[in-house]
CSV table of C-alpha atoms and ligand atoms in Angstrom, one decimal:
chain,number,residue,atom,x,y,z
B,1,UNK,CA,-10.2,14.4,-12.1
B,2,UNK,CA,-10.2,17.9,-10.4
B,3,UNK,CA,-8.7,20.5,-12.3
B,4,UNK,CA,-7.0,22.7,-9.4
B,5,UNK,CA,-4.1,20.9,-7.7
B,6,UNK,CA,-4.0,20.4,-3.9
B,7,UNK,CA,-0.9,21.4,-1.6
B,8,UNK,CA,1.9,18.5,-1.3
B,9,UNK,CA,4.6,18.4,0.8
B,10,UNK,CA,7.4,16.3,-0.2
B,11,UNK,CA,8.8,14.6,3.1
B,12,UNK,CA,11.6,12.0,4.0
B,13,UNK,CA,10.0,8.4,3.9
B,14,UNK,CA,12.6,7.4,6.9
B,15,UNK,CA,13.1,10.7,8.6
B,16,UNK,CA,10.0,13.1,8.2
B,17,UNK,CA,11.3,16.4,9.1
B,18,UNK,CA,9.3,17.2,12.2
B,19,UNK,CA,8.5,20.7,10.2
B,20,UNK,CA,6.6,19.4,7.7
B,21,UNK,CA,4.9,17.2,10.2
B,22,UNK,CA,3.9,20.1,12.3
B,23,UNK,CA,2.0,21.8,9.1
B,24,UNK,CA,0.0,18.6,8.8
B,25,UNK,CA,-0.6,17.9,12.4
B,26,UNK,CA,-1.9,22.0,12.8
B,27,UNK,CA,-4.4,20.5,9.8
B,28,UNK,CA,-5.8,17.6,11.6
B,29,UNK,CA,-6.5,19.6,14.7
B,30,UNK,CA,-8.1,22.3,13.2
B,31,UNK,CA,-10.2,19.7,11.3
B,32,UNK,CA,-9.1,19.3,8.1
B,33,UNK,CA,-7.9,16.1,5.7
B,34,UNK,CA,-4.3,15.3,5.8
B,35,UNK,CA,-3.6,12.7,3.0
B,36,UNK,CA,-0.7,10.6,4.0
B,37,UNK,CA,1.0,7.1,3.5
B,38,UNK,CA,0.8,4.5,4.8
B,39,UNK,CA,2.7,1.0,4.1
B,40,UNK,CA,-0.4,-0.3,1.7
B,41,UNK,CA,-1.7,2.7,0.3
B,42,UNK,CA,-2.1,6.5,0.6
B,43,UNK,CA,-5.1,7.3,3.3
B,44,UNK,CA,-7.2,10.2,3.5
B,45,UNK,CA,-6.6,11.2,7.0
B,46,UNK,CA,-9.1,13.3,9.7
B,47,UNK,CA,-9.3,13.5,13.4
B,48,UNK,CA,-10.7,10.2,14.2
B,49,UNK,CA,-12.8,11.8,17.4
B,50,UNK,CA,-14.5,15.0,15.2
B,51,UNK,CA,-17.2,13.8,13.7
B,52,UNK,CA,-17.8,17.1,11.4
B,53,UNK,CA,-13.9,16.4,9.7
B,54,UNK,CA,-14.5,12.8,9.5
B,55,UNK,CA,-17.8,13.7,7.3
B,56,UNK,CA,-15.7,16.2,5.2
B,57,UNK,CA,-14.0,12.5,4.1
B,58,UNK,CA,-16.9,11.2,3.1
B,59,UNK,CA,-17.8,14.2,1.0
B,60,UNK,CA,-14.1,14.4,-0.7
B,61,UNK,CA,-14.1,10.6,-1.5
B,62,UNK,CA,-18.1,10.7,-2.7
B,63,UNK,CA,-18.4,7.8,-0.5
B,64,UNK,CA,-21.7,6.7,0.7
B,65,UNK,CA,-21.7,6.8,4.4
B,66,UNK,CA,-22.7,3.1,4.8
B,67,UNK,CA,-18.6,2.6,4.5
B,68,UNK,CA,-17.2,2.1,7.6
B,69,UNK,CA,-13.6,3.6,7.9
B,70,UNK,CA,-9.8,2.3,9.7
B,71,UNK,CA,-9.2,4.2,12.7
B,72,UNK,CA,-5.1,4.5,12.5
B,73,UNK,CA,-3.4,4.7,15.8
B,74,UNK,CA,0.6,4.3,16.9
B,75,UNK,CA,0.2,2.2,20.0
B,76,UNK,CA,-1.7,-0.7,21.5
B,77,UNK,CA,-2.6,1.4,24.4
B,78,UNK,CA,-4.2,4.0,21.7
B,79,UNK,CA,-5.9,0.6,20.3
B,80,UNK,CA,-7.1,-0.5,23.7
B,81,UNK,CA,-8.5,3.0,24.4
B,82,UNK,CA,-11.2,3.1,21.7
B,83,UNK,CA,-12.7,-0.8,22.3
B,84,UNK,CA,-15.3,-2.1,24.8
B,85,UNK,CA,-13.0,-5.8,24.6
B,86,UNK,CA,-9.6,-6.4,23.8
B,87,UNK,CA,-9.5,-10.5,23.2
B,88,UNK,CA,-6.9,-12.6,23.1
B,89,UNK,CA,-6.7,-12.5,19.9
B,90,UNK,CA,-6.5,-9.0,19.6
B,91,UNK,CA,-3.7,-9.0,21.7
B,92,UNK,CA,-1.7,-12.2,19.9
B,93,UNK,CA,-2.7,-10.2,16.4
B,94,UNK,CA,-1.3,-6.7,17.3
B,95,UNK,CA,2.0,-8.3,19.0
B,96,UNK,CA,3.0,-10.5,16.1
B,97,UNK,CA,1.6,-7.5,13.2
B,98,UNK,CA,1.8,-4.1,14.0
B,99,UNK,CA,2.6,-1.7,12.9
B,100,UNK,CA,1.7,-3.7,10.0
B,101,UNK,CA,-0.9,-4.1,6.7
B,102,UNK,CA,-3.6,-5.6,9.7
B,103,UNK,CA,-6.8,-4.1,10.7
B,104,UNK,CA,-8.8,-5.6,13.6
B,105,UNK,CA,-12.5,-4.9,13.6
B,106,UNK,CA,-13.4,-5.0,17.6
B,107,UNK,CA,-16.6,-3.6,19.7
B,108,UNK,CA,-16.4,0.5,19.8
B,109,UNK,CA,-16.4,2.8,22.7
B,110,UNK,CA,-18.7,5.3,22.3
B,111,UNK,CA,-16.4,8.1,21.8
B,112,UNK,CA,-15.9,7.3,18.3
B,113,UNK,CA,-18.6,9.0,16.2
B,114,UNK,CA,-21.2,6.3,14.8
B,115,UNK,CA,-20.1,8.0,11.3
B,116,UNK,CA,-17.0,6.6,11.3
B,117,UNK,CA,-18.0,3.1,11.8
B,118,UNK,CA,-21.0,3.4,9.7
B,119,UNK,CA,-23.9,3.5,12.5
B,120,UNK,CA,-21.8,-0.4,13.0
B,121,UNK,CA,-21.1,-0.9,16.8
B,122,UNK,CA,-17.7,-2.4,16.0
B,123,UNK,CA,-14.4,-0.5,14.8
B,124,UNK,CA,-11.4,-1.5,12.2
B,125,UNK,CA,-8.1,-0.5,13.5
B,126,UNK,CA,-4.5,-0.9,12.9
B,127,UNK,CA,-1.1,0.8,13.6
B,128,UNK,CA,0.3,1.4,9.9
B,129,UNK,CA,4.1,0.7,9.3
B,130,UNK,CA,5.4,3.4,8.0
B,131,UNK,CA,7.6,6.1,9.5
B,132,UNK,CA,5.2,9.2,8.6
B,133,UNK,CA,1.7,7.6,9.3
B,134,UNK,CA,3.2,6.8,12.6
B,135,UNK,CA,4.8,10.1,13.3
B,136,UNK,CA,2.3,11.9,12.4
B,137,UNK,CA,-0.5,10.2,14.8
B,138,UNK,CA,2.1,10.8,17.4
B,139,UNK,CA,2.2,14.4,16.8
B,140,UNK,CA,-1.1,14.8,16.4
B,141,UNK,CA,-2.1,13.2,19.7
B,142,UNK,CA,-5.1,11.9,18.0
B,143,UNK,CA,-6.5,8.7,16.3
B,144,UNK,CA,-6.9,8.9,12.5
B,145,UNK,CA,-9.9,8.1,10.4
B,146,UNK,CA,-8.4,7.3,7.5
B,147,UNK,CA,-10.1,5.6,4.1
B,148,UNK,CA,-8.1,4.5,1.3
B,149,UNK,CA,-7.4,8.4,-0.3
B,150,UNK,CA,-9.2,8.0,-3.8
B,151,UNK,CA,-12.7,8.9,-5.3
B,152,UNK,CA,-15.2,6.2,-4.5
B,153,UNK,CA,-15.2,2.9,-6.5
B,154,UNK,CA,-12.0,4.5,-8.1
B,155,UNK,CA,-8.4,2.1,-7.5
B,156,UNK,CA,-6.8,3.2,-4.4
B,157,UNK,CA,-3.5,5.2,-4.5
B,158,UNK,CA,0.3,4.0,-4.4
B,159,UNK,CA,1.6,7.3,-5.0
B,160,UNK,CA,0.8,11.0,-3.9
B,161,UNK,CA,0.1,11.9,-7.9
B,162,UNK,CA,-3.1,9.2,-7.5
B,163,UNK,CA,-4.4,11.7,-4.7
B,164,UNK,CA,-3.7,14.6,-6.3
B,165,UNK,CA,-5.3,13.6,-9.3
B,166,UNK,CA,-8.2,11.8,-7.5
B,167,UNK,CA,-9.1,14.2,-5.2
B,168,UNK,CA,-8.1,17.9,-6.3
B,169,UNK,CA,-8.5,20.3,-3.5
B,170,UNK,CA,-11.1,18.1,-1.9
B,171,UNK,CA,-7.7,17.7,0.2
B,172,UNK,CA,-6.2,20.2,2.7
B,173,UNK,CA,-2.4,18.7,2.1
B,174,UNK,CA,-0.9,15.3,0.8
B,175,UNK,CA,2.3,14.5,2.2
B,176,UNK,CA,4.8,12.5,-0.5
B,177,UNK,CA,7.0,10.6,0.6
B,178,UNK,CA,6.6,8.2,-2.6
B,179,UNK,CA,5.4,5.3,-3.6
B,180,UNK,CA,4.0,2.9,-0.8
B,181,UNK,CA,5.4,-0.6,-0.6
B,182,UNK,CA,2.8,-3.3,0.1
B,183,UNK,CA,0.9,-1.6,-2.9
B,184,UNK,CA,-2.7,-3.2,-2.2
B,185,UNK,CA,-5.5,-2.3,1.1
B,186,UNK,CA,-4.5,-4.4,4.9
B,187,UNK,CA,-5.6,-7.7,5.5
B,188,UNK,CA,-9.5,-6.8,7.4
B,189,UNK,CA,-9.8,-9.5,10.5
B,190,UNK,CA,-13.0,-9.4,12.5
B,191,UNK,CA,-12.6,-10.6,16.1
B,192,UNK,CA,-16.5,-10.1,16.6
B,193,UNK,CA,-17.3,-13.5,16.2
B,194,UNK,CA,-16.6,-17.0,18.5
B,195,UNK,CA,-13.4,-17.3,16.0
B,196,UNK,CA,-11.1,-14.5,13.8
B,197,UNK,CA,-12.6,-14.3,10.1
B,198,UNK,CA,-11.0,-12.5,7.4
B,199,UNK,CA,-13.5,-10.1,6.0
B,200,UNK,CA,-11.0,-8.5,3.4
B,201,UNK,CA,-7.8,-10.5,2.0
B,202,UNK,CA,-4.8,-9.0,2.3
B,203,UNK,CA,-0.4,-10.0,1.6
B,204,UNK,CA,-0.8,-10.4,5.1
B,205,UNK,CA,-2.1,-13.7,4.4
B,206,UNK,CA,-4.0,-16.9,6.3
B,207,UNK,CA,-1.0,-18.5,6.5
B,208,UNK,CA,0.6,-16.0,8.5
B,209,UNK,CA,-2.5,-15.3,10.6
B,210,UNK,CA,-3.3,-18.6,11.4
B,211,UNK,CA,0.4,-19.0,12.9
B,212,UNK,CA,-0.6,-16.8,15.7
B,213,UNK,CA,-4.6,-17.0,15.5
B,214,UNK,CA,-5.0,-20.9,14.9
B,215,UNK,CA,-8.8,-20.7,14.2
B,216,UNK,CA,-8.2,-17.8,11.6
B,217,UNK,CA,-11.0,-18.2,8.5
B,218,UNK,CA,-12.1,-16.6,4.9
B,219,UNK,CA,-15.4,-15.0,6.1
B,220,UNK,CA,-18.2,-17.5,4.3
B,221,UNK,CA,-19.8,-14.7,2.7
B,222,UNK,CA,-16.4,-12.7,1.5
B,223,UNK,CA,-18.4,-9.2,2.0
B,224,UNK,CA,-15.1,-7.2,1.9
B,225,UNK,CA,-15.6,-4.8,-0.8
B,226,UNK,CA,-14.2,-1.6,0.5
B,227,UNK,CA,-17.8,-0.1,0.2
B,228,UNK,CA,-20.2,-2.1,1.2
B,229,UNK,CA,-21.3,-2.7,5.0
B,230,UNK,CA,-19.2,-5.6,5.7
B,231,UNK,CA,-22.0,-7.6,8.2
B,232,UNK,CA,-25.3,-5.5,7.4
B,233,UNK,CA,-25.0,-5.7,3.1
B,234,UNK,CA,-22.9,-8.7,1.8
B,235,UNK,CA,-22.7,-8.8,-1.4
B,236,UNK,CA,-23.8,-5.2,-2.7
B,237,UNK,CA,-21.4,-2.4,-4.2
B,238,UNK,CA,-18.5,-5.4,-5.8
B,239,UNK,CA,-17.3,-3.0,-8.4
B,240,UNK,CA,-14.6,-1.4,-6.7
B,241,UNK,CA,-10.7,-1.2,-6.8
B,242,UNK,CA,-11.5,-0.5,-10.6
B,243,UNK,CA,-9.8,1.7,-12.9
B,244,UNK,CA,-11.9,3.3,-15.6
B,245,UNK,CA,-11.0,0.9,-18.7
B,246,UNK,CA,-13.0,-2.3,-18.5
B,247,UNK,CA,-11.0,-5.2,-17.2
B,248,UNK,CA,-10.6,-8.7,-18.5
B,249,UNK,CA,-8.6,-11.7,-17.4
B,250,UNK,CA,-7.2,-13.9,-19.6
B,251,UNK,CA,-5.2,-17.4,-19.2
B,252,UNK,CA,-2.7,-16.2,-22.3
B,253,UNK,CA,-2.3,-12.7,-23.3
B,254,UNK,CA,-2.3,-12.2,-26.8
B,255,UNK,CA,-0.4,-8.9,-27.7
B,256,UNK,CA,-1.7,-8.6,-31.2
B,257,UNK,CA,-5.5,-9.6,-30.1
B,258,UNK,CA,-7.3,-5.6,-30.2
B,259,UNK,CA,-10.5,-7.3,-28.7
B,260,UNK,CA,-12.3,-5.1,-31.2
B,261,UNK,CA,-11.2,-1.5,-29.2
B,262,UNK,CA,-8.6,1.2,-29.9
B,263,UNK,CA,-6.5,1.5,-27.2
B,264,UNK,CA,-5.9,-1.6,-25.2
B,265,UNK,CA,-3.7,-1.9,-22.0
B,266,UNK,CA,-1.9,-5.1,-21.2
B,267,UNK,CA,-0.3,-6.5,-17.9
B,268,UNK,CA,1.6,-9.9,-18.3
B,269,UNK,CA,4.1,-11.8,-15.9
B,270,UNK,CA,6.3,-12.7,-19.1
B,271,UNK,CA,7.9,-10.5,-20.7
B,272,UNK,CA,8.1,-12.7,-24.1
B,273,UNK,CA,4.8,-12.5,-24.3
B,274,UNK,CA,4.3,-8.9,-25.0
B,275,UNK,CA,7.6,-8.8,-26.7
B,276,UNK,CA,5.5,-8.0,-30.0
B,277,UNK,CA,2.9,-5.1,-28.9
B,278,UNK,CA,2.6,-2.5,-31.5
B,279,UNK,CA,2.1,0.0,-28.6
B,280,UNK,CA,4.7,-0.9,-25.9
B,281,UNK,CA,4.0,2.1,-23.2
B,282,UNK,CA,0.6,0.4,-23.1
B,283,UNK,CA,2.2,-3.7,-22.3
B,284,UNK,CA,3.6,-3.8,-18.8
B,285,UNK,CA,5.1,-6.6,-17.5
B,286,UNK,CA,4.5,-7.3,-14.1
B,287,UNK,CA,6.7,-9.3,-11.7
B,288,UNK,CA,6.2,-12.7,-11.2
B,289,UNK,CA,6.3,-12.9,-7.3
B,290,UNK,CA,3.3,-11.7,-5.4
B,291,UNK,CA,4.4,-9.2,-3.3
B,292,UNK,CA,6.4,-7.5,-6.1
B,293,UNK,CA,3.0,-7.7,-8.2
B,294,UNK,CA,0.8,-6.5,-5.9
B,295,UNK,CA,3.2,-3.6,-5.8
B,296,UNK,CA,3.4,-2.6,-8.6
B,297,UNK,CA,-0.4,-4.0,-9.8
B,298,UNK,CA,-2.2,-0.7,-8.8
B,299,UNK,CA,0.5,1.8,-10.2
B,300,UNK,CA,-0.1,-0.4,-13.4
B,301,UNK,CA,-4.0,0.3,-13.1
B,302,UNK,CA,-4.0,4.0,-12.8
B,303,UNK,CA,-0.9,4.1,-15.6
B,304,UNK,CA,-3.1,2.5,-18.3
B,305,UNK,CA,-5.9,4.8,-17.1
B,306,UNK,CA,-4.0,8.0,-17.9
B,307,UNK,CA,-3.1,6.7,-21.2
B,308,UNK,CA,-6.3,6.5,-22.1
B,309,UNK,CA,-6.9,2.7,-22.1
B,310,UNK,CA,-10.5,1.5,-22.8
B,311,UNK,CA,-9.9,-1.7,-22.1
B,312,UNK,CA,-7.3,-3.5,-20.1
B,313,UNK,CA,-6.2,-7.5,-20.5
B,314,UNK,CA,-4.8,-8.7,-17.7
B,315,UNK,CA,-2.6,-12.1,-17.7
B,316,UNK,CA,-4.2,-14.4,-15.0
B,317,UNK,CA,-2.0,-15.2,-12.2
B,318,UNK,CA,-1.2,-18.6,-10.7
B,319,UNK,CA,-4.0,-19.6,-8.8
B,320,UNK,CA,-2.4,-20.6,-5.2
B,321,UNK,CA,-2.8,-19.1,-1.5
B,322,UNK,CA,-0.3,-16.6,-2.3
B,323,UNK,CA,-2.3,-15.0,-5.0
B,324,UNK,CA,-5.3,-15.1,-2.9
B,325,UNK,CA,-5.5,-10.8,-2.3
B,326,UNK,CA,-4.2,-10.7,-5.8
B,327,UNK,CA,-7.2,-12.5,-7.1
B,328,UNK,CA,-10.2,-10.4,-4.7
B,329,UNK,CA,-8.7,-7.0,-6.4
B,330,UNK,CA,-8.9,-8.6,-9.6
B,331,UNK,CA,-12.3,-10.0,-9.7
B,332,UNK,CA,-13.5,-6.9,-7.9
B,333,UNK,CA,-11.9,-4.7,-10.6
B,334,UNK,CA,-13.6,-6.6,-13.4
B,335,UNK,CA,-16.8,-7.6,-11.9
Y,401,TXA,O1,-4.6,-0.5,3.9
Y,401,TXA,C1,-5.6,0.0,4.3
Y,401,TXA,O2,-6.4,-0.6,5.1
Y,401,TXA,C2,-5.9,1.5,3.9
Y,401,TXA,C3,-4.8,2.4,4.6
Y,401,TXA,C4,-5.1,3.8,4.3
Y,401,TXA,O3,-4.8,2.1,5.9
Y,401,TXA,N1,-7.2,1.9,4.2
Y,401,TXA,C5,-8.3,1.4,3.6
Y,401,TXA,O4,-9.5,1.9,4.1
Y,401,TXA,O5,-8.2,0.6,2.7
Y,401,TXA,P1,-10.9,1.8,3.3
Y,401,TXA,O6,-11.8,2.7,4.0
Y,401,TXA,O7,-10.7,2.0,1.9
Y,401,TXA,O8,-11.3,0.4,3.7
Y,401,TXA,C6,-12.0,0.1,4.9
Y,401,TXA,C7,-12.5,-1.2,4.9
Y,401,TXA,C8,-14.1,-1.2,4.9
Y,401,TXA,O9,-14.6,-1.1,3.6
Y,401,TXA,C9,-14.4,-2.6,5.5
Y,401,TXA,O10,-14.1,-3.6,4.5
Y,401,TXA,C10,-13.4,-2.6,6.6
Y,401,TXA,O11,-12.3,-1.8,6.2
Y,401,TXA,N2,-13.9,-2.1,7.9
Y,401,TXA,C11,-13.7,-1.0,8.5
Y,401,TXA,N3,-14.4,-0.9,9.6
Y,401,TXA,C12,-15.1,-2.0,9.7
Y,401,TXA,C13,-16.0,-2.5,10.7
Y,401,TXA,N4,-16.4,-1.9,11.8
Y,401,TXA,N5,-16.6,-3.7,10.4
Y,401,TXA,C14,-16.2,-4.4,9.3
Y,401,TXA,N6,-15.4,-4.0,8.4
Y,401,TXA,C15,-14.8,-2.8,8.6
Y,402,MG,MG1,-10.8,2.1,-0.1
């Protein structure tokens, strides 16, 4: 946690006032980090073309520059623009999800620096849905790098606090505009390969996909940690999405059970449950329904941080399709 406090700029979620915009955009050009949100999490934006403020990223996050980053863009045109190949799928994808919690890894043109894909010669891309990611790539004129905005290995953000707190001044400006909706990292689909494979889950779900991309799989290896090099390292770097506290899932939460520690942090989906904690600002209940949990599930996370958990026990969720992106943060966040 950084001890000096970025600048934030509180902004209308619906209608950013274009003055507030206008600060941030003068930021990007000049080469600096915007962070800003986006419809899954807060990003940690730079000018997607300047290869000297898309390293200042890496240095604020601590990330290792194996990490490829999401180029954000508003437009299919602006997609088009920075690929070698636009496939069918491509094309079926970004019609039926964006703006939307989708990123599409494709072949890079070689105006985007190798650093932002990671020396990779593919690119992840998507047009966010939200009303100030998107009007602020507008005004900027420019594609945005943009990482989840949070320390390496730490949870990613849901709120402008998490940035704040996460990254200090490492930031040139975070732009509020309050909580972010989807609450977990997009859905990662490679269209590299013979058929679409879903490197990173996301609550944009197979289902969904495969309604519009028919031979849509899981990737065999399920590489997707958000810092690891999805085709060159599978399998490295799974501890990430995790807050500080050691994590454990249960099958019953016990709200008496102290598992030997001090301060213990519970998440349930029933409220009876933890009806009996001796320390109830430390039992959240979360809600039952996926997208509500997923939500809510990181806000929960950095929460029990702050308070000082050293351990949190988190209630196992049904095991079905729905719960699929549910269950990768999870086991990434205990493993
Ligand atoms: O929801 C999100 O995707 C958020 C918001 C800010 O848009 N961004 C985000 O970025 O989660 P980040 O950097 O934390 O995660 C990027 C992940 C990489 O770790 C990798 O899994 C995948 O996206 N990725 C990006 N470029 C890729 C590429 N060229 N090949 C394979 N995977 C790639
Ligand atoms: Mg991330």
């Amino acid at each position: 946690m950084s001890s000096q406090r970025p600048a934030v700029l509180r902004v209308d979620a619906l209608h950013p006032e274009p003055e507030l915009l206008e600060q941030a955009a003068r930021i990007l050009s000049a080469g600096g980090l915007v962070a800003f949100p986006t419809e899954t999490v807060y990003g940690l934006g730079a000018n997607a073309l300047d290869e000297a403020a898309v390293a200042r990223i890496f240095a604020a996050k601590g990330r290792p520059e194996r990490n490829p980053l999401i180029v954000h863009v508003a437009s299919i045109q602006a997609a088009r623009a920075l690929v070698t190949h636009w496939p069918a799928e491509a094309e079926a994808l970004a019609a039926a999800f964006w703006p939307g919690p989708l990123t599409l890894v494709l072949p890079k043109r070689a105006l985007i620096p190798s650093l932002v894909s990671a020396g990779l010669d593919s690119v992840g891309i998507r047009i966010p849905a939200h009303p100030v990611a998107l009007a602020l790539i507008t005004l900027a004129a420019m594609p945005i790098a943009a990482p989840s905005a949070n320390r390496y290995t730490h949870i990613s953000p849901t709120t402008a606090a998490h940035v704040a707190d996460g990254l200090g001044t490492g930031v040139d400006l975070i732009l509020d505009a309050g909580p972010t909706q989807v609450g977990i990292e997009s859905t990662v689909v490679s269209l590299l390969g013979a058929a679409p494979q879903i490197l990173r889950p996301g609550m944009l779900g197979r289902a969904e996909l495969a309604r519009v991309a028919p031979t849509i799989d899981y990737a065999k290896s399920e590489p997707a940690s958000d810092e690891q090099r999805p085709q060159l390292a599978p399998g490295l770097a799974r501890k990430h999405y995790a807050p500080r506290a050691r994590v454990m899932v249960v099958e019953h939460i016990e709200a008496d059970n102290d598992h030997g520690m001090t301060r213990v942090g519970r998440l349930s989906l029933h409220p009876s449950r933890l009806a009996s904690s001796t320390d109830p600002e430390l039992a959240i209940v979360l809600p039952a329904e996926p997208a509500a949990y997923a939500e809510h599930f990181y806000e929960a996370l950095h929460r029990l941080d702050a308070l000082g958990c050293e351990l949190i026990v988190i209630e196992a969720p049904p095991r079905t399709e729905q719960w699929h992106a549910i269950w990768d943060r999870l086991n990434r966040a205990r493993s």
